[in-house]
Short mmCIF file of C-alpha atoms in Angstrom, two decimals:
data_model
loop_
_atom_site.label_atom_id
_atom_site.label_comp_id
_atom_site.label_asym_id
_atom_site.label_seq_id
_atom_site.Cartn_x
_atom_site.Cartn_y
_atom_site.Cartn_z
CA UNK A 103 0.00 0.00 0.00
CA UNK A 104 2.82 2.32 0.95
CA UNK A 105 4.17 1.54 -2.41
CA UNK A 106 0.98 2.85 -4.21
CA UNK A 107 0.77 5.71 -2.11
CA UNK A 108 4.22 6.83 -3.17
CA UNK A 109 4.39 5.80 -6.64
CA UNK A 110 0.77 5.89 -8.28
CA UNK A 111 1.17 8.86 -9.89
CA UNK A 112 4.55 8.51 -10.78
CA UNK A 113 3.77 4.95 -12.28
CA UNK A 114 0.94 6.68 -14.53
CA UNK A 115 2.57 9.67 -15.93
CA UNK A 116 5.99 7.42 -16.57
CA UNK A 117 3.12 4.84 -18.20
CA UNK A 118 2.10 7.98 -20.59
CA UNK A 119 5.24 8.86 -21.46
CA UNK A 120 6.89 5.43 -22.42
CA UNK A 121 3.60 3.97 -24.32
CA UNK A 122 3.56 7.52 -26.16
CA UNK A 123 6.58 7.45 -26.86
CA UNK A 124 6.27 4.05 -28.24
CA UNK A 125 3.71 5.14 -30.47
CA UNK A 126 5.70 8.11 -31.81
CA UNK A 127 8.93 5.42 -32.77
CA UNK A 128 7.01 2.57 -34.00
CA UNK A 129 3.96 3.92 -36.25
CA UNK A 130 4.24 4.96 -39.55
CA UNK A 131 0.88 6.77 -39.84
CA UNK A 132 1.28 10.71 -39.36
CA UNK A 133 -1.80 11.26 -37.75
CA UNK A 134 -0.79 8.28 -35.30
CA UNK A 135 2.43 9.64 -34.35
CA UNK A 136 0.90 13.01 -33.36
CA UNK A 137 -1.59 11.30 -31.47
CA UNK A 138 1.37 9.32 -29.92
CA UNK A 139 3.14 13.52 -29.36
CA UNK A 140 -0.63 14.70 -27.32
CA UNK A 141 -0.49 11.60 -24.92
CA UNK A 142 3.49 12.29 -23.93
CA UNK A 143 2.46 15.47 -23.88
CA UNK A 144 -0.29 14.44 -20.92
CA UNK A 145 2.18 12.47 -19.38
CA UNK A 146 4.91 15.36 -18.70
CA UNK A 147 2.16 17.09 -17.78
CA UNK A 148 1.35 14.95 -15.00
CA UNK A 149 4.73 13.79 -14.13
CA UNK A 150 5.75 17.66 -13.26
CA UNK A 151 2.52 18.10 -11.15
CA UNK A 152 2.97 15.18 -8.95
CA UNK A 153 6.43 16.58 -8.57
CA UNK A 154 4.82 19.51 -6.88
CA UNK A 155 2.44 17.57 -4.93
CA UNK A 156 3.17 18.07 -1.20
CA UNK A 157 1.04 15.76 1.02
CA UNK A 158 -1.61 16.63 2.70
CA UNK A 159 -1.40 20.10 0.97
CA UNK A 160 -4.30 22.73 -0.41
CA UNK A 161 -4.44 24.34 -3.70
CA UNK A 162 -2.72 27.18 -3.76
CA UNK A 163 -5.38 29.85 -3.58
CA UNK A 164 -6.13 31.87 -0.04
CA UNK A 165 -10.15 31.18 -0.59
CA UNK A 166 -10.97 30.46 3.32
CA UNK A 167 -9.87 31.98 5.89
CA UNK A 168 -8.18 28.83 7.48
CA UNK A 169 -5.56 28.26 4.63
CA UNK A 170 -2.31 29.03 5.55
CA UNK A 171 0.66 29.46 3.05
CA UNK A 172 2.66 26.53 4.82
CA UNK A 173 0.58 23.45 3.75
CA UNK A 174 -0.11 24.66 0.26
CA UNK A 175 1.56 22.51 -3.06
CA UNK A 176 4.06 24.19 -4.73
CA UNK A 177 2.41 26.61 -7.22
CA UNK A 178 5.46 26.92 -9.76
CA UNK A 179 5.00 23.45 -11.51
CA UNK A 180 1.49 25.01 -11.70
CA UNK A 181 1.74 27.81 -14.08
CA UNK A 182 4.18 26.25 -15.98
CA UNK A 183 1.99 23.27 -16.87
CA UNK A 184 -0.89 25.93 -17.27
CA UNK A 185 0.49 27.56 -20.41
CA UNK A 186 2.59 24.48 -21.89
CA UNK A 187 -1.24 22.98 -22.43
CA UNK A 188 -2.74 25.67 -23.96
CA UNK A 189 0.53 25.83 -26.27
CA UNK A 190 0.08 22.41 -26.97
CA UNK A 191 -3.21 22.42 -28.47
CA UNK A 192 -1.71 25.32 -30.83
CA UNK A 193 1.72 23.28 -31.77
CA UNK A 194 -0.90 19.76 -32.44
CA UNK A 195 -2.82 22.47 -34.59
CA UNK A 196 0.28 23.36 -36.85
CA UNK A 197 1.12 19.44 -37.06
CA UNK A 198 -1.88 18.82 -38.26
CA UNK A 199 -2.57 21.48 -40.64
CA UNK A 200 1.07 20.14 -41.96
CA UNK A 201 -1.27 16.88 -42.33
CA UNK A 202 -3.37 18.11 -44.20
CA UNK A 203 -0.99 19.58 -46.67
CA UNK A 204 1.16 16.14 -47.10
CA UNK A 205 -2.42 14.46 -48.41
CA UNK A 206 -3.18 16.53 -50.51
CA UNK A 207 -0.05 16.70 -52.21
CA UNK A 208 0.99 13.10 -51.70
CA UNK A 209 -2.25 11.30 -51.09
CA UNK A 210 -0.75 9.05 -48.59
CA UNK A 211 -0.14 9.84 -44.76
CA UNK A 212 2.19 6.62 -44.62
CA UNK A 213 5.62 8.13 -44.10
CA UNK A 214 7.73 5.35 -45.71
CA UNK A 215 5.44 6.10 -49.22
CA UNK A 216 6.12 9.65 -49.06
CA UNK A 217 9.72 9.22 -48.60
CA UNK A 218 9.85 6.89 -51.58
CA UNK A 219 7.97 9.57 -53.47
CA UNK A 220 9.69 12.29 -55.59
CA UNK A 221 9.12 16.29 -54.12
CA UNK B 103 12.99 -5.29 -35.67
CA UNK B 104 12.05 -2.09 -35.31
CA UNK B 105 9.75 -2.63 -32.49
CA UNK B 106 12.47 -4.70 -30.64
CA UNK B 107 15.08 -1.59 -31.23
CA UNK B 108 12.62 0.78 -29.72
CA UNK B 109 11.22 -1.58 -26.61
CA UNK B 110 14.94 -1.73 -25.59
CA UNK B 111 15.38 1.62 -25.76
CA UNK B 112 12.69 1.93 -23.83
CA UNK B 113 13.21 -0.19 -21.38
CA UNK B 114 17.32 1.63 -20.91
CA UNK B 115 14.80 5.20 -19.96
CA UNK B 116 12.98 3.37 -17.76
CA UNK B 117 15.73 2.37 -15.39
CA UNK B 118 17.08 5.60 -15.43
CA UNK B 119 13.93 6.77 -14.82
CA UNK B 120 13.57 4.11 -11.57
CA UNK B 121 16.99 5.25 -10.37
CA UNK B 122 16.41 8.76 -10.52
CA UNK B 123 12.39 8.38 -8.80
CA UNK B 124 14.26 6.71 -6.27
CA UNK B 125 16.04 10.03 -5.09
CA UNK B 126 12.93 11.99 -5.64
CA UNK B 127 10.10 11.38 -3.14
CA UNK B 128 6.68 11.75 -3.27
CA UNK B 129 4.89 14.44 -1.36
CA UNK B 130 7.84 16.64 -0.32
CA UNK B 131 8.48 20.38 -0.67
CA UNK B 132 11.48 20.25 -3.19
CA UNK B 133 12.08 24.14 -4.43
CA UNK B 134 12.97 26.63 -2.23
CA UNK B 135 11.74 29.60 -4.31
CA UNK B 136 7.96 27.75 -3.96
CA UNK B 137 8.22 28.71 -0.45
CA UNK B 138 9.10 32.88 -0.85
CA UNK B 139 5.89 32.92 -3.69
CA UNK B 140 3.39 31.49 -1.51
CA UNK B 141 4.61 33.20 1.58
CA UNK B 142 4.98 36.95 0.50
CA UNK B 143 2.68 36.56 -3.14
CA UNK B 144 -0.35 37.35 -1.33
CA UNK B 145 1.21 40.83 0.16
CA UNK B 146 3.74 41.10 -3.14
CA UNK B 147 0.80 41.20 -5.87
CA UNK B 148 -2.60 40.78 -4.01
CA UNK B 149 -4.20 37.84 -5.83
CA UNK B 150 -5.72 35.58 -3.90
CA UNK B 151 -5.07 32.47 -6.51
CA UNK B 152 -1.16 32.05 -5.72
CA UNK B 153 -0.29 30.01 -9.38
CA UNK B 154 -2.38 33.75 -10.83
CA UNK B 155 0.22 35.43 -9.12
CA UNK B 156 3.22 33.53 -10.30
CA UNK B 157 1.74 33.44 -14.03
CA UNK B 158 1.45 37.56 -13.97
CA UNK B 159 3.16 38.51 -11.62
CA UNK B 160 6.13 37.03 -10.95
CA UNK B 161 6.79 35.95 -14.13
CA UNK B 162 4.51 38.17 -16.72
CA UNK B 163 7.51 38.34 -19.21
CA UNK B 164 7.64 34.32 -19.88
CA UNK B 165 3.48 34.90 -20.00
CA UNK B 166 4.29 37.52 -22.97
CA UNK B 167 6.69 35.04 -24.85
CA UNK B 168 4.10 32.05 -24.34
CA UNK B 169 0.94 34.67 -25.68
CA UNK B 170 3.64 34.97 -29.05
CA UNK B 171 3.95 31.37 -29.60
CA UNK B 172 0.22 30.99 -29.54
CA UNK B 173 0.04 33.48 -31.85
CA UNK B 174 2.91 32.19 -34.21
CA UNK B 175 1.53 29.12 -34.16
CA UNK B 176 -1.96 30.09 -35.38
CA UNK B 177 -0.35 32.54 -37.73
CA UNK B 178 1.36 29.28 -39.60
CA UNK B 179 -1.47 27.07 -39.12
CA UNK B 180 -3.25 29.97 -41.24
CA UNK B 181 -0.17 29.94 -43.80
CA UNK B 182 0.11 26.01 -44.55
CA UNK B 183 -3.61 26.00 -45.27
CA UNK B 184 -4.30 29.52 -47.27
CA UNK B 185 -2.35 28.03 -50.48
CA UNK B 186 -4.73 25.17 -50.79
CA UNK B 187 -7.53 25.58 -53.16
CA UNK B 188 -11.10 25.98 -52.05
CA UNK B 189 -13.38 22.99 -52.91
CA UNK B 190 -17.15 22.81 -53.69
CA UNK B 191 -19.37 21.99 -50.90
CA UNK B 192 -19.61 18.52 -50.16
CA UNK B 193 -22.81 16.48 -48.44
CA UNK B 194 -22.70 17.71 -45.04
CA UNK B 195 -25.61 15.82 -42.50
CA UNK B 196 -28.21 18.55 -41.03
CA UNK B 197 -28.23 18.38 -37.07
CA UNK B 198 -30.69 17.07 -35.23
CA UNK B 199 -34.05 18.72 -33.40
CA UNK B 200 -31.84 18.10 -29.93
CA UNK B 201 -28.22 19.56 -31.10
CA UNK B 202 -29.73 23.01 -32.60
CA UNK B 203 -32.19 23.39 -29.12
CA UNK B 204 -29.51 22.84 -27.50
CA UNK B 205 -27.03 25.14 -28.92
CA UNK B 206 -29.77 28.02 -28.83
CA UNK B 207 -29.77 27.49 -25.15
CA UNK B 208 -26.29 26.58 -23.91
CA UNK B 209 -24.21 29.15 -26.26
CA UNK B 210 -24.69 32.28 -24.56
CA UNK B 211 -24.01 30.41 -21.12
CA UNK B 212 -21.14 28.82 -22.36
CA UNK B 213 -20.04 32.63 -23.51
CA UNK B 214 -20.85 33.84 -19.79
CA UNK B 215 -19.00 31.06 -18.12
CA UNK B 216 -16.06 31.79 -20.09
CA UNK B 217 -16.00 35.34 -19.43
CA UNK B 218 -16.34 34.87 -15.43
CA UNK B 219 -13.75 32.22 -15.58
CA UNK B 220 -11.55 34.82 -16.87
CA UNK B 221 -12.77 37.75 -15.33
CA UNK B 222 -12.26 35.83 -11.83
CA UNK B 223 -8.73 34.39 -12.64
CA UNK B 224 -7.19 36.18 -9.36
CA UNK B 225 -9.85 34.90 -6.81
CA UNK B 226 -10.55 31.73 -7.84
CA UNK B 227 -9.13 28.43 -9.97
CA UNK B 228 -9.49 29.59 -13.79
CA UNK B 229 -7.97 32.61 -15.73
CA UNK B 230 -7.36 33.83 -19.00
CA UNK B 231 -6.61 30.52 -21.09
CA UNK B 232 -9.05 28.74 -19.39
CA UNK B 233 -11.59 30.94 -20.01
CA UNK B 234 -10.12 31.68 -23.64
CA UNK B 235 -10.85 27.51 -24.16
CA UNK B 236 -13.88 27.57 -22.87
CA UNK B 237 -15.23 30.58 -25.24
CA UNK B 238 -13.59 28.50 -28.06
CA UNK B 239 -14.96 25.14 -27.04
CA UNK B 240 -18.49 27.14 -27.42
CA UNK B 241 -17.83 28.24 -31.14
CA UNK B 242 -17.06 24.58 -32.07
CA UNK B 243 -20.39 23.81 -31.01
CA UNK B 244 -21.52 26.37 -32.78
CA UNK B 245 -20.03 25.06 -35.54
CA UNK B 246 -21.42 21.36 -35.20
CA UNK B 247 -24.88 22.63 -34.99
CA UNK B 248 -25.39 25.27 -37.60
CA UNK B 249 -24.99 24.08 -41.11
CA UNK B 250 -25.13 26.82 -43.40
CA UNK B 251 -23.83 29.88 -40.51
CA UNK B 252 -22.32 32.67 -41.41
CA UNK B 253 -17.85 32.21 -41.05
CA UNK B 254 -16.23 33.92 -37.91
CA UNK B 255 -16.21 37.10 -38.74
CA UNK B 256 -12.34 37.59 -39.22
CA UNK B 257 -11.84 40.85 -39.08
CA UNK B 258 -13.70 41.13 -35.76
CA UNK B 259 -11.87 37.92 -34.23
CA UNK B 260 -8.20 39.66 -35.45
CA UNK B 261 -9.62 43.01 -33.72
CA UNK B 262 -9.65 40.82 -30.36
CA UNK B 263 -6.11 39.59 -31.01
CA UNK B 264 -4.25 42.01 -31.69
CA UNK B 265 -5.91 44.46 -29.86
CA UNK B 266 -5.33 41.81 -26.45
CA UNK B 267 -1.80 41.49 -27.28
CA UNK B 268 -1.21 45.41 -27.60
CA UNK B 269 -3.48 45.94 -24.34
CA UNK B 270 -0.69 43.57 -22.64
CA UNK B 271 2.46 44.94 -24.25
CA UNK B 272 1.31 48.77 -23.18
CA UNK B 273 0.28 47.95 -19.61
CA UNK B 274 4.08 46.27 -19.57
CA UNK B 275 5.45 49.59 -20.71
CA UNK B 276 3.40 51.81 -18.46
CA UNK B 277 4.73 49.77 -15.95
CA UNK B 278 8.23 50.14 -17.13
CA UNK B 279 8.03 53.71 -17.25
CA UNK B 280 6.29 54.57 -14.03
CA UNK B 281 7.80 53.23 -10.94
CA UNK B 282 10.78 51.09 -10.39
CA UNK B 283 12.93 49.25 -13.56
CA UNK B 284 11.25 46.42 -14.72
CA UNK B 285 8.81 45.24 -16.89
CA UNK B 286 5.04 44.59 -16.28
CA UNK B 287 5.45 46.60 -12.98
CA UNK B 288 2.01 46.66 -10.93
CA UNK B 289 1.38 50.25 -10.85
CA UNK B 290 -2.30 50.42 -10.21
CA UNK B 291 -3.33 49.96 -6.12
CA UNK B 292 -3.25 46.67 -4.86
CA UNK B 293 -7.14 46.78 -3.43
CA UNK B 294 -8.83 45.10 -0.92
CA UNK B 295 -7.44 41.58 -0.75
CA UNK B 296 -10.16 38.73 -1.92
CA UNK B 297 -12.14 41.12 -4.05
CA UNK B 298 -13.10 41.88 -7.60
CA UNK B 299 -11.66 45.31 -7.95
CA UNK B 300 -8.27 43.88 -6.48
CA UNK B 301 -4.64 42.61 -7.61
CA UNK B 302 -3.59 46.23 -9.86
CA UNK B 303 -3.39 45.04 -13.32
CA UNK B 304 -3.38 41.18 -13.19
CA UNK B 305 -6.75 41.18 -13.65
CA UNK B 306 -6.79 43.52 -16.44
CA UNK B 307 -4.30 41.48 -18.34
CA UNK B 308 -5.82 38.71 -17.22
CA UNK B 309 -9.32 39.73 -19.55
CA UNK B 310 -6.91 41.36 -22.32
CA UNK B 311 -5.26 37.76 -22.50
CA UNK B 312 -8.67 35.84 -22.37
CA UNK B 313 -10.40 37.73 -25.36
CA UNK B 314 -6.68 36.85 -27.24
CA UNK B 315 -7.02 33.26 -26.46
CA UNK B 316 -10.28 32.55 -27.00
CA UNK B 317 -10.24 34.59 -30.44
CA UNK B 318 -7.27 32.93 -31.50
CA UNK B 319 -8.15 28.82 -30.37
CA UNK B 320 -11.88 29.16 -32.38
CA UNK B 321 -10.03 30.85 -35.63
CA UNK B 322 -7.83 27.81 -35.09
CA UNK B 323 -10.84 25.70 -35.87
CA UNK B 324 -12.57 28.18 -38.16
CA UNK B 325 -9.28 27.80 -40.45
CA UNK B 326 -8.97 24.28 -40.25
CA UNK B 327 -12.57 23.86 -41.08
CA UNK B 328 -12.79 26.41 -43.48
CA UNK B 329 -11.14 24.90 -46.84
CA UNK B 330 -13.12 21.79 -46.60
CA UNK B 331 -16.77 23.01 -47.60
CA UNK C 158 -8.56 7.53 -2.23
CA UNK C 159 -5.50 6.01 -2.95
CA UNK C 160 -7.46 2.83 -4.04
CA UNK C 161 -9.83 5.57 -6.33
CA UNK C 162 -6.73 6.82 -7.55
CA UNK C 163 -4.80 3.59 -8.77
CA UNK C 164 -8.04 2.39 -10.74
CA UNK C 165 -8.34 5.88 -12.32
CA UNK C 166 -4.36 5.28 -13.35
CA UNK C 167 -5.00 2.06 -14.98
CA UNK C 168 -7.76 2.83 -16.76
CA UNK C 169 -5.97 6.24 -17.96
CA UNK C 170 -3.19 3.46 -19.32
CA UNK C 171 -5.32 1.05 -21.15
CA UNK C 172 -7.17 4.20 -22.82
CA UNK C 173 -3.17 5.21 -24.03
CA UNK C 174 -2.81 1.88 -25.05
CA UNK C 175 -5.72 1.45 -27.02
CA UNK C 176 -4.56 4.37 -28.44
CA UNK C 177 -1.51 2.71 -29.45
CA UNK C 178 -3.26 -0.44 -30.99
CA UNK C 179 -6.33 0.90 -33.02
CA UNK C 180 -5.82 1.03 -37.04
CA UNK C 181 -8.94 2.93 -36.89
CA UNK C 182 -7.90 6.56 -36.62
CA UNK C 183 -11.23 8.13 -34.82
CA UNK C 184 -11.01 5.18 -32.25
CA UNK C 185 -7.44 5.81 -31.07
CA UNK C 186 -8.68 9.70 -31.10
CA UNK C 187 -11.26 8.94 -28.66
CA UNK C 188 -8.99 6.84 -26.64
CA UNK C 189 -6.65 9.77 -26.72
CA UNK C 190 -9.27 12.06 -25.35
CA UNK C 191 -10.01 9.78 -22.69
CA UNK C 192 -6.50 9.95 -21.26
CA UNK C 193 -6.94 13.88 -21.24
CA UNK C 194 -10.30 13.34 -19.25
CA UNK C 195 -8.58 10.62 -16.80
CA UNK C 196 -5.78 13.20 -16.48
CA UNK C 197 -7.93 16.26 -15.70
CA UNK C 198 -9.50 14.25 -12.70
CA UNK C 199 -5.83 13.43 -11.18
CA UNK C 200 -4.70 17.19 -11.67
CA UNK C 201 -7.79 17.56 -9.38
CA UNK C 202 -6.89 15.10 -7.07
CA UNK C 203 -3.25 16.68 -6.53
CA UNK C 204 -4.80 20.15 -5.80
CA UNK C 205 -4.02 21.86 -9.03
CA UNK C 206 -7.63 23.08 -9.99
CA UNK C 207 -6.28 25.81 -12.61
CA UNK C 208 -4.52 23.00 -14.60
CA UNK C 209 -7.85 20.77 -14.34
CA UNK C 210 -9.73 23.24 -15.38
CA UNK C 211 -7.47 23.88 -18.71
CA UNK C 212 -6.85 19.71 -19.23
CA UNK C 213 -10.90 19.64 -19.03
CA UNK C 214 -11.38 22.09 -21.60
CA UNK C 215 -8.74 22.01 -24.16
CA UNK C 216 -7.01 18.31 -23.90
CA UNK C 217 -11.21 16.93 -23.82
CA UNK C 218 -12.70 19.09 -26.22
CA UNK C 219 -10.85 21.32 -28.53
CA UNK C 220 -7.89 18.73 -29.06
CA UNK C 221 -10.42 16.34 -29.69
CA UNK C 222 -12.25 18.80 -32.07
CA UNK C 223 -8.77 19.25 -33.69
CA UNK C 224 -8.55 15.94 -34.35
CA UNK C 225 -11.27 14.76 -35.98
CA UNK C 226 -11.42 18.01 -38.46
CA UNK C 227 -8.14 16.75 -39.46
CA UNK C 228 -8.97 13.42 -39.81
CA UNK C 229 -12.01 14.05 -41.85
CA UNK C 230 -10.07 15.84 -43.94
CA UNK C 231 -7.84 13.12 -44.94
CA UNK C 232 -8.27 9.44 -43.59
CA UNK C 233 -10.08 7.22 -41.71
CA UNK C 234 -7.95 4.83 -41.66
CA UNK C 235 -4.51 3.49 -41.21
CA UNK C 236 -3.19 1.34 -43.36
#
């Protein structure tokens, strides 16, 4: 039990990261490997959060009256995860307006075919 | 082969992985500079929501360079996909009874949520992008429920933008040139703590950058959508 | 909790990896969007309500959106 309690979260984002990263080396599909980028993506995500997990703690936001600054999680991993989603959405965006592009001019979203093919 | 090349490799990360998680426990206050922000952020900027604080406050410049690469990003997207050439309309299903009710009624509360997400980014859990995705979620279901709608109106939607990002950039300066040296300095009054009218100008940027995001996620999906009908 | 927790983590893994196995492209898409769900619960659970709040919204519904523009602009399916 003491085992899950330290190393749950760890477990899953370290789970995320190797099975998308998995993905990303192994498929040839274009659309597959950025699916394979959005769920390492989810899995950094997570990893740096439980990083700033303290136990026991409260969100870092002085709503009540009782919460004091000492048992509060560390707020930095926070905002740093806050903005490197809503980036994210805009990078997958790009990728997959690149997508788009490589079918219509190739008609293929295999990789291997479009390297075979000429430019 | 290839499978077997990248399982090993995979498996090499995940011992180094195990041997650095080892050193790294779970549950315990690891940076020292957490401590100073959620001791002295309340006095330092007046938000109530500490990670608020550190986004705008403490760190508004990295905010500013994050706000660009969402922009560059849709910029590009808009690029890669202007060249191609626009096709006839093809069959497109009409929505259901249930999905056009129900935009009728939910879109102006998802547009109200939004907004108080972002306008209440220093008090409580939310802010700017948040709010931003949530106005943008909105417009795709505008989009999956009216057929033959009228485009986002771009000029209107670049209007937001740009006039978000300049809001942000001349609040910075004002700050730069009234009171001490640096960038983004909070010049209006701090307020009465746990209020509305509080915080100087994080909550000011705070709308400035909500408007930007949520005008530049639904032209995201406007573009992406656009050259397919 | 901890027990809530570990079933919400296995789940959230066998959603990645049926990700990873599904030739059909809207499938593993869904799958993926599940992960971003699961994940949006956890940030909750470790007291980070601003980043559950933006993992609800964007990694659930816009990437998702995203996604299946994309695909229905090219293919279902991978071959």
């Amino acid at each position: 039990m003491s085992f899950l309690q330290n190393y749950a979260y760890y477990t899953g984002a370290f789970g995320l990261i190797l099975i998308g990263l998995f993905i990303m080396m192994t498929k040839r599909n274009y659309i597959k490997i950025i699916i394979g980028l959005s769920i390492l993506e989810t899995g950094v995500n997570l990893f740096l959060i439980a990083v700033g997990y303290i136990s026991g703690g409260t969100a870092p936001i002085f709503s009540r009256s009782g919460i004091t600054a000492e048992k509060m999680v560390d707020p930095v991993p926070q905002a740093l995860v806050l903005t490197a989603i809503v980036i994210g959405v805009a990078v997958l965006g790009m990728a997959l307006a690149l997508a788009i592009r490589l079918h219509k001019h190739f008609g293929t979203l295999n990789l291997l075919e479009i390297r075979e093919q000429r430019w | 082969m290839k499978k077997g090349v990248s399982i090993i490799l995979l498996l090499i990360l995940l011992w180094g992985v195990v041997a650095a998680l080892s050193e790294m426990p779970f549950g315990k206050a690891k940076l020292e500079v957490a401590g100073h922000y959620t001791d002295y952020g309340k006095e330092d900027t007046g938000a109530a929501n500490i990670v608020t604080s550190v986004v705008l406050g403490y760190r508004g410049f990295d905010t500013l360079g994050e706000v660009t690469v969402l922009f560059l990003a849709c910029i590009g997207l808009a690029v890669v996909l202007s060249t191609l050439k626009k096709q006839g309309c093809g069959a497109r299903q009409t929505p259901s009874l249930i999905l056009n009710t129900g935009f009728r009624f939910l879109f102006p509360l998802i547009l109200l949520f939004g907004t108080y997400v972002f306008m209440h980014g220093h008090l409580s859990p939310g802010g700017g992008f948040q709010g931003g995705a949530v106005i943008a979620s909105g417009f795709v279901l505008m989009y999956l429920s009216v057929p033959k709608i009228k485009r986002l109106n771009h000029f209107v939607s670049t209007l937001f933008e740009s006039v978000g990002g300049l809001i942000f950039l001349v609040i910075g300066l004002i700050g730069l040139k009234l009171g001490s040296q640096y960038f983004l300095n909070n010049f209006l009054p701090n307020g009465e703590f746990n209020t509305l009218l509080s915080a100087g100008i994080i909550p000011v940027i705070y709308i400035a950058i909500g408007f930007k995001v949520g005008s530049e996620l639904s032209k995201i999906i406007d573009v992406l959508l656009e050259e397919s009908e | 909790m901890i027990i809530i927790v570990s079933v919400l983590i296995i789940i959230m893994l066998a959603a990645a990896v049926a990700a990873c196995i599904f030739k059909d492209l809207l499938s593993a898409t869904i799958a993926s969007c599940m992960v971003s769900l699961i994940a949006a619960v956890l940030f909750f659970f470790l007291q980070a309500p601003d980043v559950a709040m933006a993992e609800a919204s964007i990694g659930a519904a816009l990437v998702t959106a995203v996604f299946v523009i994309a695909i229905r602009r090219t293919r279902r399916y991978e071959e």
